[in-house]
Each structure stands twice: as structure tokens, then as C-alpha cells.
Short mmCIF file of C-alpha atoms in Angstrom, two decimals:
data_model
loop_
_atom_site.label_atom_id
_atom_site.label_comp_id
_atom_site.label_asym_id
_atom_site.label_seq_id
_atom_site.Cartn_x
_atom_site.Cartn_y
_atom_site.Cartn_z
CA MET G 66 -26.62 -9.83 14.73
CA THR G 67 -24.28 -7.85 12.62
CA ASN G 68 -22.86 -9.68 9.61
CA VAL G 69 -19.44 -8.17 8.56
CA ARG G 70 -17.77 -8.45 5.20
CA VAL G 71 -14.52 -6.77 4.61
CA ILE G 72 -12.99 -5.87 1.32
CA LYS G 73 -9.24 -4.73 1.56
CA PRO G 74 -7.03 -3.57 -1.24
CA ALA G 75 -4.13 -5.57 0.15
CA LEU G 76 -4.56 -8.96 1.93
CA ALA G 77 -2.38 -12.05 2.49
CA ALA G 78 -2.32 -14.52 -0.45
CA LEU G 79 -5.19 -16.81 0.10
CA VAL G 80 -6.66 -19.75 -1.82
CA ALA G 81 -10.36 -19.61 -2.56
CA ALA G 82 -13.41 -21.21 -4.19
CA ALA G 83 -15.78 -23.54 -2.47
CA ALA G 84 -16.77 -27.17 -3.59
CA CYS G 85 -19.22 -27.49 -6.43
CA VAL G 86 -22.45 -28.72 -5.06
CA GLY G 87 -26.10 -28.51 -6.05
CA GLY G 88 -25.40 -28.68 -9.80
CA LEU G 89 -24.20 -25.02 -10.00
CA ALA G 90 -21.17 -24.25 -12.07
CA PHE G 91 -18.55 -22.88 -9.76
CA SER G 92 -14.73 -23.28 -9.38
CA SER G 93 -13.74 -26.36 -7.19
CA ALA G 94 -12.07 -25.79 -3.99
CA GLN G 95 -8.24 -25.88 -3.87
CA PRO G 96 -6.31 -26.95 -0.82
CA ALA G 97 -5.04 -24.13 1.38
CA GLN G 98 -1.30 -23.54 0.66
CA ALA G 99 1.14 -21.12 2.22
CA ASP G 100 4.86 -20.62 2.96
CA THR G 101 4.45 -20.20 6.80
CA TYR G 102 2.34 -21.65 9.39
CA SER G 103 0.63 -18.33 9.87
CA ASP G 104 -0.12 -18.02 6.30
CA LEU G 105 -1.49 -21.46 6.21
CA ILE G 106 -3.81 -20.74 9.09
CA ASN G 107 -5.07 -17.61 7.22
CA ALA G 108 -5.50 -19.41 4.03
CA GLN G 109 -7.48 -22.18 5.66
CA ASN G 110 -9.69 -19.61 7.45
CA GLN G 111 -10.32 -17.74 4.10
CA HIS G 112 -11.02 -21.09 2.49
CA ALA G 113 -13.63 -21.99 5.17
CA ALA G 114 -15.27 -18.51 4.86
CA SER G 115 -15.51 -18.94 1.07
CA VAL G 116 -17.22 -22.37 1.54
CA GLN G 117 -19.66 -20.95 4.10
CA ARG G 118 -20.37 -17.91 1.95
CA GLU G 119 -21.07 -20.05 -1.15
CA ALA G 120 -23.37 -22.34 0.79
CA GLU G 121 -25.31 -19.30 2.24
CA LEU G 122 -25.66 -17.85 -1.28
CA LYS G 123 -26.74 -21.06 -2.79
CA GLN G 124 -29.45 -21.39 -0.17
CA GLN G 125 -30.74 -17.98 -0.85
CA LEU G 126 -30.64 -18.46 -4.54
CA ALA G 127 -32.76 -21.71 -4.30
CA GLY G 128 -35.39 -21.63 -6.99
CA ALA G 129 -33.69 -19.08 -9.17
CA SER G 130 -32.53 -20.08 -12.68
CA GLN G 131 -29.30 -21.94 -12.79
CA ASP G 132 -27.88 -19.51 -15.23
CA LEU G 133 -28.57 -16.47 -13.05
CA ALA G 134 -27.52 -18.25 -9.89
CA ASN G 135 -24.21 -19.12 -11.52
CA LYS G 136 -23.64 -15.53 -12.45
CA VAL G 137 -24.22 -14.47 -8.91
CA LEU G 138 -21.67 -17.15 -7.64
CA GLU G 139 -19.10 -16.34 -10.28
CA LEU G 140 -19.26 -12.65 -9.41
CA ASP G 141 -18.87 -13.48 -5.75
CA ASP G 142 -15.87 -15.86 -6.44
CA LEU G 143 -14.24 -13.17 -8.65
CA THR G 144 -14.75 -10.42 -6.06
CA ASN G 145 -13.97 -12.17 -2.90
CA ASN G 146 -11.49 -14.80 -3.98
CA LYS G 147 -9.76 -14.26 -7.30
CA ILE G 148 -9.31 -10.48 -6.97
CA VAL G 149 -8.21 -10.79 -3.31
CA ALA G 150 -5.55 -13.31 -4.35
CA ALA G 151 -4.42 -11.23 -7.35
CA GLN G 152 -4.08 -8.20 -5.11
CA ALA G 153 -1.93 -10.15 -2.72
CA LYS G 154 0.28 -11.20 -5.65
CA VAL G 155 0.52 -7.56 -6.75
CA THR G 156 1.54 -6.50 -3.14
CA GLN G 157 4.19 -9.20 -2.95
CA ALA G 158 5.54 -8.41 -6.48
CA ASN G 159 5.75 -4.76 -5.65
CA GLU G 160 7.74 -5.51 -2.52
CA ASP G 161 10.00 -7.88 -4.42
CA ALA G 162 10.59 -5.22 -7.02
CA ALA G 163 11.38 -2.57 -4.47
CA THR G 164 13.81 -4.86 -2.70
CA ALA G 165 15.56 -5.75 -6.01
CA GLN G 166 15.82 -2.20 -6.96
CA ASP G 167 17.41 -1.33 -3.58
CA GLU G 168 20.01 -4.13 -4.08
CA ALA G 169 20.76 -2.85 -7.56
CA ASP G 170 21.11 0.74 -6.36
CA ALA G 171 23.56 -0.46 -3.60
CA ALA G 172 25.57 -2.48 -5.97
CA SER G 173 25.85 0.61 -8.44
CA LYS G 174 27.02 2.71 -5.56
CA ARG G 175 29.75 0.26 -4.60
CA LEU G 176 30.91 0.09 -8.21
CA SER G 177 31.04 3.91 -8.39
CA ALA G 178 32.93 4.05 -5.14
CA ALA G 179 35.61 1.61 -6.54
CA GLN G 180 35.73 3.50 -9.65
CA LYS G 181 36.38 6.77 -7.85
CA ASP G 182 39.14 5.11 -5.65
CA LYS G 183 40.77 4.01 -8.83
CA GLU G 184 40.72 7.44 -10.34
CA THR G 185 42.25 8.86 -7.09
CA LEU G 186 44.95 6.38 -7.00
CA GLU G 187 45.85 6.92 -10.71
CA GLU G 188 46.34 10.57 -9.96
CA GLN G 189 48.48 9.68 -7.07
CA ILE G 190 50.61 7.41 -9.12
CA LYS G 191 51.12 10.21 -11.67
CA GLN G 192 52.81 12.20 -8.83
CA THR G 193 54.70 9.53 -7.10
CA GLY G 194 55.17 6.50 -9.46
CA ARG G 195 53.74 3.05 -9.17
CA ASP G 196 56.40 1.85 -6.60
CA TYR G 197 55.47 4.27 -3.77
CA ASP G 198 54.39 2.51 -0.71
CA ASP G 199 52.10 4.50 1.60
CA ALA G 200 52.68 2.42 4.70
CA HIS G 201 56.45 2.52 4.47
CA ALA G 202 56.40 6.16 3.90
CA ALA G 203 54.08 6.75 6.94
CA VAL G 204 56.34 4.70 9.25
CA ALA G 205 59.29 6.71 8.01
CA GLN G 206 57.57 9.90 8.74
CA LEU G 207 56.50 8.54 12.12
CA ALA G 208 60.17 7.87 12.97
CA ARG G 209 61.29 11.31 11.84
CA ASP G 210 58.45 13.09 13.76
CA GLU G 211 58.23 11.26 16.97
CA MET G 212 61.36 9.16 17.76
CA HIS G 213 63.88 12.00 17.73
CA GLY G 214 66.79 9.57 17.97
CA SER G 215 65.38 7.27 20.54
CA ASN G 216 66.08 3.52 20.23
CA ALA G 217 63.70 2.64 17.31
CA SER G 218 63.83 -1.06 18.05
CA ASP G 219 62.65 -0.63 21.57
CA VAL G 220 59.71 1.67 20.50
CA MET G 221 58.71 -0.89 17.73
CA SER G 222 58.90 -3.71 20.20
CA VAL G 223 56.70 -1.93 22.83
CA VAL G 224 54.14 -0.76 20.38
CA THR G 225 53.66 -3.82 18.14
CA GLY G 226 55.84 -6.52 19.50
CA ALA G 227 57.83 -6.38 16.18
CA THR G 228 61.43 -7.41 16.18
CA SER G 229 62.39 -5.73 12.91
CA THR G 230 61.56 -2.69 10.90
CA GLN G 231 59.75 -4.79 8.19
CA ASP G 232 57.78 -6.45 10.90
CA PHE G 233 56.81 -3.14 12.33
CA VAL G 234 55.78 -1.80 8.94
CA ASN G 235 53.59 -4.89 8.25
CA SER G 236 52.08 -4.78 11.71
CA MET G 237 51.15 -1.13 11.41
CA GLN G 238 49.75 -1.54 7.97
CA SER G 239 47.58 -4.43 9.13
CA ARG G 240 46.15 -2.36 11.81
CA ASP G 241 45.46 0.51 9.45
CA ALA G 242 43.71 -1.78 7.06
CA LEU G 243 41.40 -3.05 9.82
CA SER G 244 40.45 0.31 10.80
CA ARG G 245 39.53 1.35 7.27
CA ASN G 246 35.81 1.71 6.16
CA GLU G 247 34.64 -1.33 4.25
CA ALA G 248 33.36 1.02 1.60
CA ASN G 249 36.89 2.00 0.54
CA ALA G 250 37.43 -0.35 -2.30
CA ALA G 251 41.02 0.40 -2.70
CA SER G 252 41.86 -0.59 0.92
CA SER G 253 39.60 -3.68 0.81
CA ALA G 254 41.08 -4.87 -2.37
CA ALA G 255 44.55 -4.49 -1.35
CA THR G 256 44.02 -6.01 2.04
CA SER G 257 42.47 -9.13 0.53
CA LEU G 258 45.85 -9.81 -1.26
CA SER G 259 48.54 -8.48 1.00
CA THR G 260 49.06 -6.10 3.89
CA SER G 261 52.04 -4.42 2.13
CA LYS G 262 51.53 -3.12 -1.42
CA ASN G 263 52.78 -0.31 -3.41
CA ARG G 264 50.35 1.94 -5.33
CA GLY G 265 50.88 0.03 -8.55
CA GLU G 266 49.96 -3.27 -6.81
CA ARG G 267 47.01 -1.61 -5.15
CA LEU G 268 45.80 -0.20 -8.52
CA ALA G 269 45.82 -3.79 -9.98
CA ALA G 270 43.93 -5.08 -6.99
CA ILE G 271 41.18 -2.30 -7.38
CA GLU G 272 40.82 -2.96 -11.08
CA LYS G 273 40.19 -6.63 -10.24
CA GLN G 274 37.65 -5.66 -7.63
CA ILE G 275 35.98 -3.36 -10.20
CA ALA G 276 35.48 -6.17 -12.59
CA VAL G 277 33.73 -8.27 -9.81
CA LEU G 278 31.61 -5.29 -8.76
CA LYS G 279 30.58 -4.55 -12.33
CA THR G 280 29.34 -8.05 -12.78
CA GLN G 281 27.49 -7.91 -9.44
CA ALA G 282 25.91 -4.60 -10.50
CA ASP G 283 24.82 -5.91 -13.84
CA GLU G 284 23.26 -9.04 -12.26
CA LYS G 285 21.34 -6.86 -9.75
CA ALA G 286 20.13 -4.49 -12.25
CA ALA G 287 18.84 -7.43 -14.48
CA SER G 288 17.12 -8.87 -11.33
CA ALA G 289 15.46 -5.46 -10.63
CA GLN G 290 14.29 -5.26 -14.19
CA THR G 291 12.79 -8.72 -14.19
CA ALA G 292 11.11 -7.98 -10.75
CA ALA G 293 9.61 -4.72 -12.11
CA GLU G 294 8.22 -6.50 -15.14
CA THR G 295 6.79 -9.27 -12.99
CA ALA G 296 5.07 -6.65 -10.80
CA GLN G 297 3.63 -4.92 -13.82
CA SER G 298 2.38 -8.22 -15.08
CA GLU G 299 0.64 -8.95 -11.82
CA ARG G 300 -0.84 -5.44 -11.83
CA ASP G 301 -2.18 -5.92 -15.36
CA ALA G 302 -3.71 -9.35 -14.33
CA LEU G 303 -5.39 -7.66 -11.37
CA ASP G 304 -6.74 -4.86 -13.52
CA LYS G 305 -8.02 -7.34 -16.01
CA LEU G 306 -9.98 -9.20 -13.29
CA ARG G 307 -11.43 -6.00 -12.02
CA GLN G 308 -12.57 -5.02 -15.64
CA GLU G 309 -14.10 -8.64 -15.76
CA GLY G 310 -15.79 -7.82 -12.50
CA GLU G 311 -17.22 -4.67 -13.73
CA ALA G 312 -18.57 -6.25 -16.87
CA ARG G 313 -20.19 -9.22 -14.78
CA ARG G 314 -21.55 -6.66 -12.40
CA ASP G 315 -23.37 -4.66 -15.20
CA GLU G 316 -24.69 -7.91 -16.69
CA LEU G 317 -25.98 -9.10 -13.31
CA SER G 318 -27.61 -5.73 -12.46
CA SER G 319 -29.90 -5.85 -15.49
CA MET G 320 -31.08 -9.33 -14.53
CA ILE G 321 -31.90 -8.90 -10.90
CA ASP G 322 -35.50 -7.82 -11.51
CA SER G 323 -36.09 -11.26 -13.03
CA LEU G 324 -35.66 -12.84 -9.42
CA ASP G 325 -38.88 -13.70 -7.81
CA SER G 326 -37.52 -14.47 -4.33
CA GLN G 327 -36.71 -11.60 -1.97
CA SER G 328 -33.92 -13.70 -0.49
CA ALA G 329 -32.36 -14.30 -3.95
CA LYS G 330 -32.65 -10.57 -4.76
CA GLN G 331 -30.80 -9.85 -1.50
CA ALA G 332 -28.10 -12.38 -2.20
CA ALA G 333 -27.50 -10.83 -5.72
CA GLN G 334 -27.59 -7.30 -4.28
CA THR G 335 -24.96 -8.31 -1.68
CA VAL G 336 -22.62 -9.69 -4.21
CA LEU G 337 -23.07 -6.60 -6.46
CA ILE G 338 -22.37 -4.26 -3.58
CA ALA G 339 -19.18 -6.21 -2.72
CA SER G 340 -18.13 -5.98 -6.59
CA GLN G 341 -18.91 -2.21 -6.48
CA VAL G 342 -16.89 -1.69 -3.38
CA ASP G 343 -13.77 -3.32 -5.08
CA SER G 344 -14.51 -1.14 -8.00
CA TYR G 345 -14.20 1.91 -5.67
CA ASN G 346 -10.87 0.49 -4.40
CA ARG G 347 -9.60 0.40 -7.89
CA GLN G 348 -10.77 3.92 -8.57
CA PHE G 349 -9.14 5.28 -5.38
CA GLN G 350 -5.81 3.49 -6.03
CA LYS G 351 -5.80 4.87 -9.57
CA GLU G 352 -6.47 8.41 -8.28
CA GLN G 353 -3.64 8.07 -5.83
CA GLN G 354 -1.22 6.74 -8.56
CA ASP G 355 -2.18 9.57 -10.83
CA ALA G 356 -1.54 12.10 -8.20
CA ALA G 357 1.82 10.55 -7.38
CA ASN G 358 2.66 10.77 -11.06
CA ARG G 359 1.75 14.30 -11.42
CA VAL G 360 4.83 16.58 -11.13
CA ASP G 361 4.71 20.32 -11.20
CA THR G 362 7.52 21.37 -13.49
CA GLY G 363 6.77 25.04 -13.08
CA ASN G 364 7.62 27.65 -15.65
CA GLN G 365 10.11 26.25 -18.16
CA GLY G 366 11.03 29.53 -19.66
CA GLY G 367 9.38 31.99 -22.07
CA THR G 368 6.71 34.43 -20.89
CA PRO G 369 6.48 34.38 -17.22
CA SER G 370 3.16 32.89 -16.04
CA THR G 371 0.77 35.21 -14.30
CA PRO G 372 0.26 34.15 -10.74
CA VAL G 373 -3.16 33.24 -9.77
CA THR G 374 -4.55 33.86 -6.32
CA PRO G 375 -6.76 30.86 -5.34
CA ALA G 376 -10.16 31.79 -3.96
CA PRO G 377 -10.34 31.28 -0.29
CA ALA G 378 -12.14 28.08 0.84
CA PRO G 379 -15.58 28.81 2.32
CA ALA G 380 -15.65 29.03 6.02
CA PRO G 381 -17.03 26.12 7.86
CA ALA G 382 -20.65 26.68 8.95
CA PRO G 383 -20.75 27.06 12.79
CA ALA G 384 -22.06 23.89 14.35
CA PRO G 385 -25.32 24.39 16.24
CA ALA G 386 -25.34 24.16 19.99
CA PRO G 387 -26.04 20.61 21.22
CA ALA G 388 -29.69 19.96 21.37
CA PRO G 389 -32.07 17.01 22.01
CA ALA G 390 -32.35 14.46 19.26
CA PRO G 391 -33.93 16.14 16.32
CA ALA G 392 -37.53 15.30 15.47
CA PRO G 393 -38.01 13.53 12.25
CA SER G 394 -38.35 15.90 9.33
CA VAL G 395 -39.88 15.46 5.97
CA GLY G 396 -38.54 16.20 2.53
CA GLY G 397 -36.35 14.82 -0.17
CA GLN G 398 -32.67 13.78 -0.05
CA GLY G 399 -29.60 15.94 -0.27
CA THR G 400 -29.14 19.75 -0.49
CA SER G 401 -27.05 22.27 -2.31
CA ASN G 402 -27.03 24.33 0.86
CA GLY G 403 -23.56 24.42 2.22
CA ASP G 404 -22.26 22.00 -0.50
CA TYR G 405 -18.95 23.52 -1.71
CA GLY G 406 -17.33 20.27 -2.70
CA ASN G 407 -15.74 17.41 -0.84
CA ALA G 408 -13.82 19.19 2.10
CA TYR G 409 -13.41 16.12 4.31
CA ALA G 410 -10.07 14.47 4.85
CA THR G 411 -9.25 11.99 2.14
CA GLY G 412 -9.47 8.37 3.04
CA GLN G 413 -11.66 9.06 6.04
CA CYS G 414 -15.22 7.81 6.50
CA THR G 415 -16.54 11.44 5.97
CA TYR G 416 -14.70 11.71 2.72
CA TRP G 417 -16.32 8.46 1.51
CA ALA G 418 -19.92 9.37 2.71
CA TYR G 419 -19.59 12.71 0.84
CA GLU G 420 -18.27 11.12 -2.28
CA ARG G 421 -20.52 8.23 -2.47
CA ARG G 422 -23.71 10.31 -2.09
CA ARG G 423 -22.17 12.65 -4.82
CA GLN G 424 -22.00 9.61 -7.09
CA MET G 425 -25.65 8.90 -6.27
CA GLY G 426 -26.58 12.40 -7.27
CA ILE G 427 -27.14 13.43 -3.60
CA GLY G 428 -25.81 16.87 -2.43
CA THR G 429 -24.14 16.90 1.04
CA PRO G 430 -23.00 19.98 3.11
CA SER G 431 -19.15 20.18 3.03
CA TYR G 432 -18.76 20.80 6.76
CA LEU G 433 -20.99 18.50 8.84
CA GLY G 434 -18.09 17.75 11.08
CA ASN G 435 -17.04 14.22 12.31
CA GLY G 436 -19.08 11.28 11.33
CA GLY G 437 -20.84 11.02 14.75
CA ASP G 438 -21.96 14.79 14.47
CA TRP G 439 -23.68 14.57 11.10
CA TRP G 440 -27.13 13.65 12.53
CA ARG G 441 -26.83 16.70 14.86
CA ASN G 442 -25.57 19.20 12.31
CA ALA G 443 -27.55 18.21 9.19
CA PRO G 444 -30.97 19.73 10.25
CA SER G 445 -29.41 23.22 10.32
CA TYR G 446 -28.81 22.73 6.42
CA GLY G 447 -32.33 21.49 5.91
CA LEU G 448 -31.61 17.84 5.60
CA ARG G 449 -34.08 15.27 6.89
CA VAL G 450 -32.82 13.13 9.85
CA ASP G 451 -34.76 10.14 11.08
CA HIS G 452 -34.44 6.55 12.07
CA ASN G 453 -35.48 5.13 8.66
CA PRO G 454 -32.85 3.70 6.27
CA GLN G 455 -32.97 4.65 2.67
CA VAL G 456 -30.72 3.98 -0.17
CA GLY G 457 -28.23 6.94 -0.22
CA ALA G 458 -28.89 8.02 3.26
CA ALA G 459 -25.76 8.67 5.46
CA LEU G 460 -25.78 6.54 8.62
CA SER G 461 -24.29 8.69 11.44
CA PHE G 462 -22.94 6.32 14.20
CA LEU G 463 -22.73 7.77 17.61
CA PRO G 464 -19.36 7.58 19.31
CA GLY G 465 -18.73 3.95 20.21
CA GLN G 466 -21.86 2.71 18.41
CA ASP G 467 -21.31 -0.57 16.64
CA GLY G 468 -17.55 -0.30 16.83
CA ALA G 469 -17.44 3.51 15.92
CA ASP G 470 -14.63 5.74 17.37
CA GLY G 471 -15.32 6.65 20.94
CA THR G 472 -14.69 10.26 20.29
CA TRP G 473 -15.42 10.99 16.60
CA GLY G 474 -18.11 8.58 15.90
CA HIS G 475 -18.45 7.20 12.25
CA VAL G 476 -20.44 7.71 9.12
CA ALA G 477 -21.50 5.28 6.29
CA VAL G 478 -23.74 5.18 3.32
CA VAL G 479 -26.85 2.90 2.84
CA GLU G 480 -26.48 0.93 -0.31
CA ALA G 481 -29.60 -1.34 -0.11
CA VAL G 482 -32.64 -1.84 2.09
CA TYR G 483 -34.32 -5.16 2.45
CA GLY G 484 -37.79 -6.33 3.47
CA ASP G 485 -36.62 -8.20 6.48
CA GLY G 486 -35.50 -5.10 8.36
CA THR G 487 -31.83 -5.30 7.34
CA PHE G 488 -29.97 -2.83 5.21
CA GLN G 489 -26.53 -2.80 3.63
CA ILE G 490 -24.00 -0.03 4.03
CA SER G 491 -20.73 0.87 2.53
CA GLU G 492 -17.94 2.59 4.62
CA MET G 493 -14.43 3.72 4.50
CA ASN G 494 -11.58 3.70 7.05
CA VAL G 495 -12.87 0.93 9.29
CA GLY G 496 -9.55 -0.92 8.95
CA GLY G 497 -7.39 1.97 7.85
CA LEU G 498 -7.35 4.90 5.49
CA TRP G 499 -8.87 4.12 2.13
CA MET G 500 -9.93 0.68 3.36
CA MET G 501 -13.53 -0.18 2.06
CA ASN G 502 -15.87 -2.64 3.51
CA TYR G 503 -19.56 -3.24 3.78
CA ARG G 504 -21.91 -4.66 6.45
CA THR G 505 -25.39 -5.84 6.77
CA LEU G 506 -27.12 -4.27 9.82
CA THR G 507 -30.55 -4.82 11.45
CA ASN G 508 -32.71 -1.65 11.94
CA LEU G 509 -34.29 -1.50 15.37
CA GLY G 510 -34.67 2.18 15.47
CA GLN G 511 -31.21 2.73 17.00
CA TYR G 512 -29.57 4.53 14.12
CA TRP G 513 -29.73 8.09 12.85
CA PHE G 514 -29.95 8.46 9.12
CA VAL G 515 -29.25 11.75 7.24
CA HIS G 516 -31.18 12.05 4.04
#
């Protein structure tokens, strides 16, 4: 049976913490709360999972010192409940800040458009005076150009149903106002007061509208600033929790050897791995943010910089022809043969497998192909491939095996091996790019491990 635990950087806001039983200090359960029915169901499911996970951990930790057991449970609660909930708050706060900023930008554009309309109208007034009426002038021109001495009253009546020249002017101007774009602040402001206005009256209407838009723009800008500060506060709170998690993980790591029970050690190791995976999420998010903040400003003047031609990337090693399953080989882990750095697509399972092994001090060839091909290509680089899990080994899933992609396969890294035949893996891109999770699998000789 495969036991799956998923750690995602962004999840729905969920309540956490299971009931305090057995005398162990642990945060008490909180009722599941949510804004929608769907959120409520998700929160209730997460709460039930937290209760079950805590019960399983307590059973495995039976016999361990209360202080050490508490540390394991507190780190689990921090990783799987508090940090997850804090990440959800960050996600929501970021979305709220983005929405508020969009609204502030839109209000600013409306204000700028109105101010531009005002400037245009002021220039027109300098040429014609404040009493000039565009609509009356347009109608007079229409009469001069089109009617050519015909019965003007008949034309006005047929076109608009008007019985007088003034009615005709008003009717034509009303139609013109309806056809104008709403973004034209001058037309909108004038139409809101009267369908017939000279330029002086229209200017007064625009100025009134600008005052309203200015107030709205200021309010939206203030809201955007508040939302941005809230988002930053939530991000700081999340980062503080993750720093706490790292400190607790380091403390717990130094105490695991004092556990006598294999099940207790396995429980502690599982919690440590979950915390480590979240730490990797934090690391990757920081790297992506740093990359987004880096701007190439180019040469800003002075002595021209000397162009540098980058060295060409090493050509991928040709994949060996398909062959029967490789016979188990002997030797240590890793190799410098073919290791030119992490050449795998970022955020993918192969990228993670290379990176994680590098963190463990294990060299990996840069061009082993898709995750499902690592077991086949690794022997040509001198790597040992067999069915025996070892910490740091890459598990090369065959296409379709245990949920792996049916075409490309999958690859993960062994994080821990237990005495009951199970082992722990960490993996990336199971639920999406950069998404980290870990699983406990049972070794029945069905997996290929690249050492």
C-alpha cells in the first residue's frame, strides 16, 4: 500500500491541529471554518487528516520520552498545519493586493483621461469662447451642407420627430451623447447634467467630475497600499514560521539517535522529511523571486563593455540503444562522469533529482534523459543500478509505474530507508511545476534505483 503525503506551496486556507490526547502537549483542534461550502468540506477533510496523522504519530512514538514526542508532534503541526494555513493566507493576500492595485491603476487612468479632456476643452475655449455650443454648430453645418434649401421642418420631423429647431438640436445632441465612449469624461459629465451645454458649462461639469475621480483615485491608491502591506505582513509571518521549522528540525535531528524504537525513529524521520521538503519549497520560491527581481540594466555609459562569448553547453551524451534490464553493478554512489551541472528543465522531477543528489554530495550525469530513462542510461556513465533502495539513490519510475507519466516516466530521490521494507522518497512536479511532495513506498523488488 502506498502512503502519500503532499506538501504544496499554495493550498486552500485550512484549519489544523488535532485533539490533545495521551498527555502529549499539542495544540487543540479548532472547528473547521470556511467562507464557502467547498472550502468548508476541504477544511473538514484536512482537519480529519490532521487528527489521523497525529494519532498515527502518537502510536509510533509510544514509549518515547514525552519531551521528544512533543517535539516531533509540534514540528509536524508546524509543517503540515500552521505553515500550510499561513501559505494560504499569503496567497489570498497577494491576490487581494493585485486586485487592489489593478483598481487603483484603473482609477488613475480615468482621472488622467478627465484631466486630458479638460485641457483639450480649455484650448478650444481659448479659440471660440465659453459660449460656443458644439451641438448647435453641428446642426447649423448639417443644414448648410445637406438640406440645400429644402423644407428644414420636414427633414427634422422625419429624422427625429422634432417639431422645432430647438427640439431637433436637443434630440441630435442626446443621440450623440449616447454614442460617445464612456471613457470620454467631458461627454459623460456634460450628459449627466444636460443634453445641451456650451463649452463653458461643459468645462464646469468636467471639473466637477475630476474632483470626484480624484477622490476615488486617492481611495483606491490607499486601499492598494494597505493590501500590499497586509500581503507583506503575511509573507513575513510565513517566513518566520519556516525559520522556526528549520530551527525545530535541526534540534530534532540531533535527538533522533536517542530513540530506541524503530517505529519511533521512522515517525520522527517522516516528520523531518516533510519539514525539509517545505524548506526546499521556501528555497525555490526565494530563488524564483530573486530571479524576477534581477534586471539587466546593460551598459549605462562609460567604457563599452567587452562582449563575452559564452562557452557552448556540452553536447548530450548519446543514449545507449535499448537493452535488457541491466545487471546489478557494484560500486559507490554518484559520478563526475558526464556531470556538467544541472541541465534539466527547472521545476521538473529530473531537475529536483539532480539538485537533491547534489545537496547530498552525490554527482549525477547532466543528460540522463527523462525520468523513466535514468535506470537505462545510467550504467553507461558507470553508475550502479539495482533494485535496492539507498539514501540518495534516484528512483527511476518506468512509464506508468505508480502514477508516473505514461510516456516520460518519473524520477525521485530516496530520503530514508526503514527496516520494515519501506523507504521514503522526495519528488517534484507530481502536482505541477515546483510542487514538492514525499511518499512512503514498499520495496518488493519492482523499482530501479540509480546510485
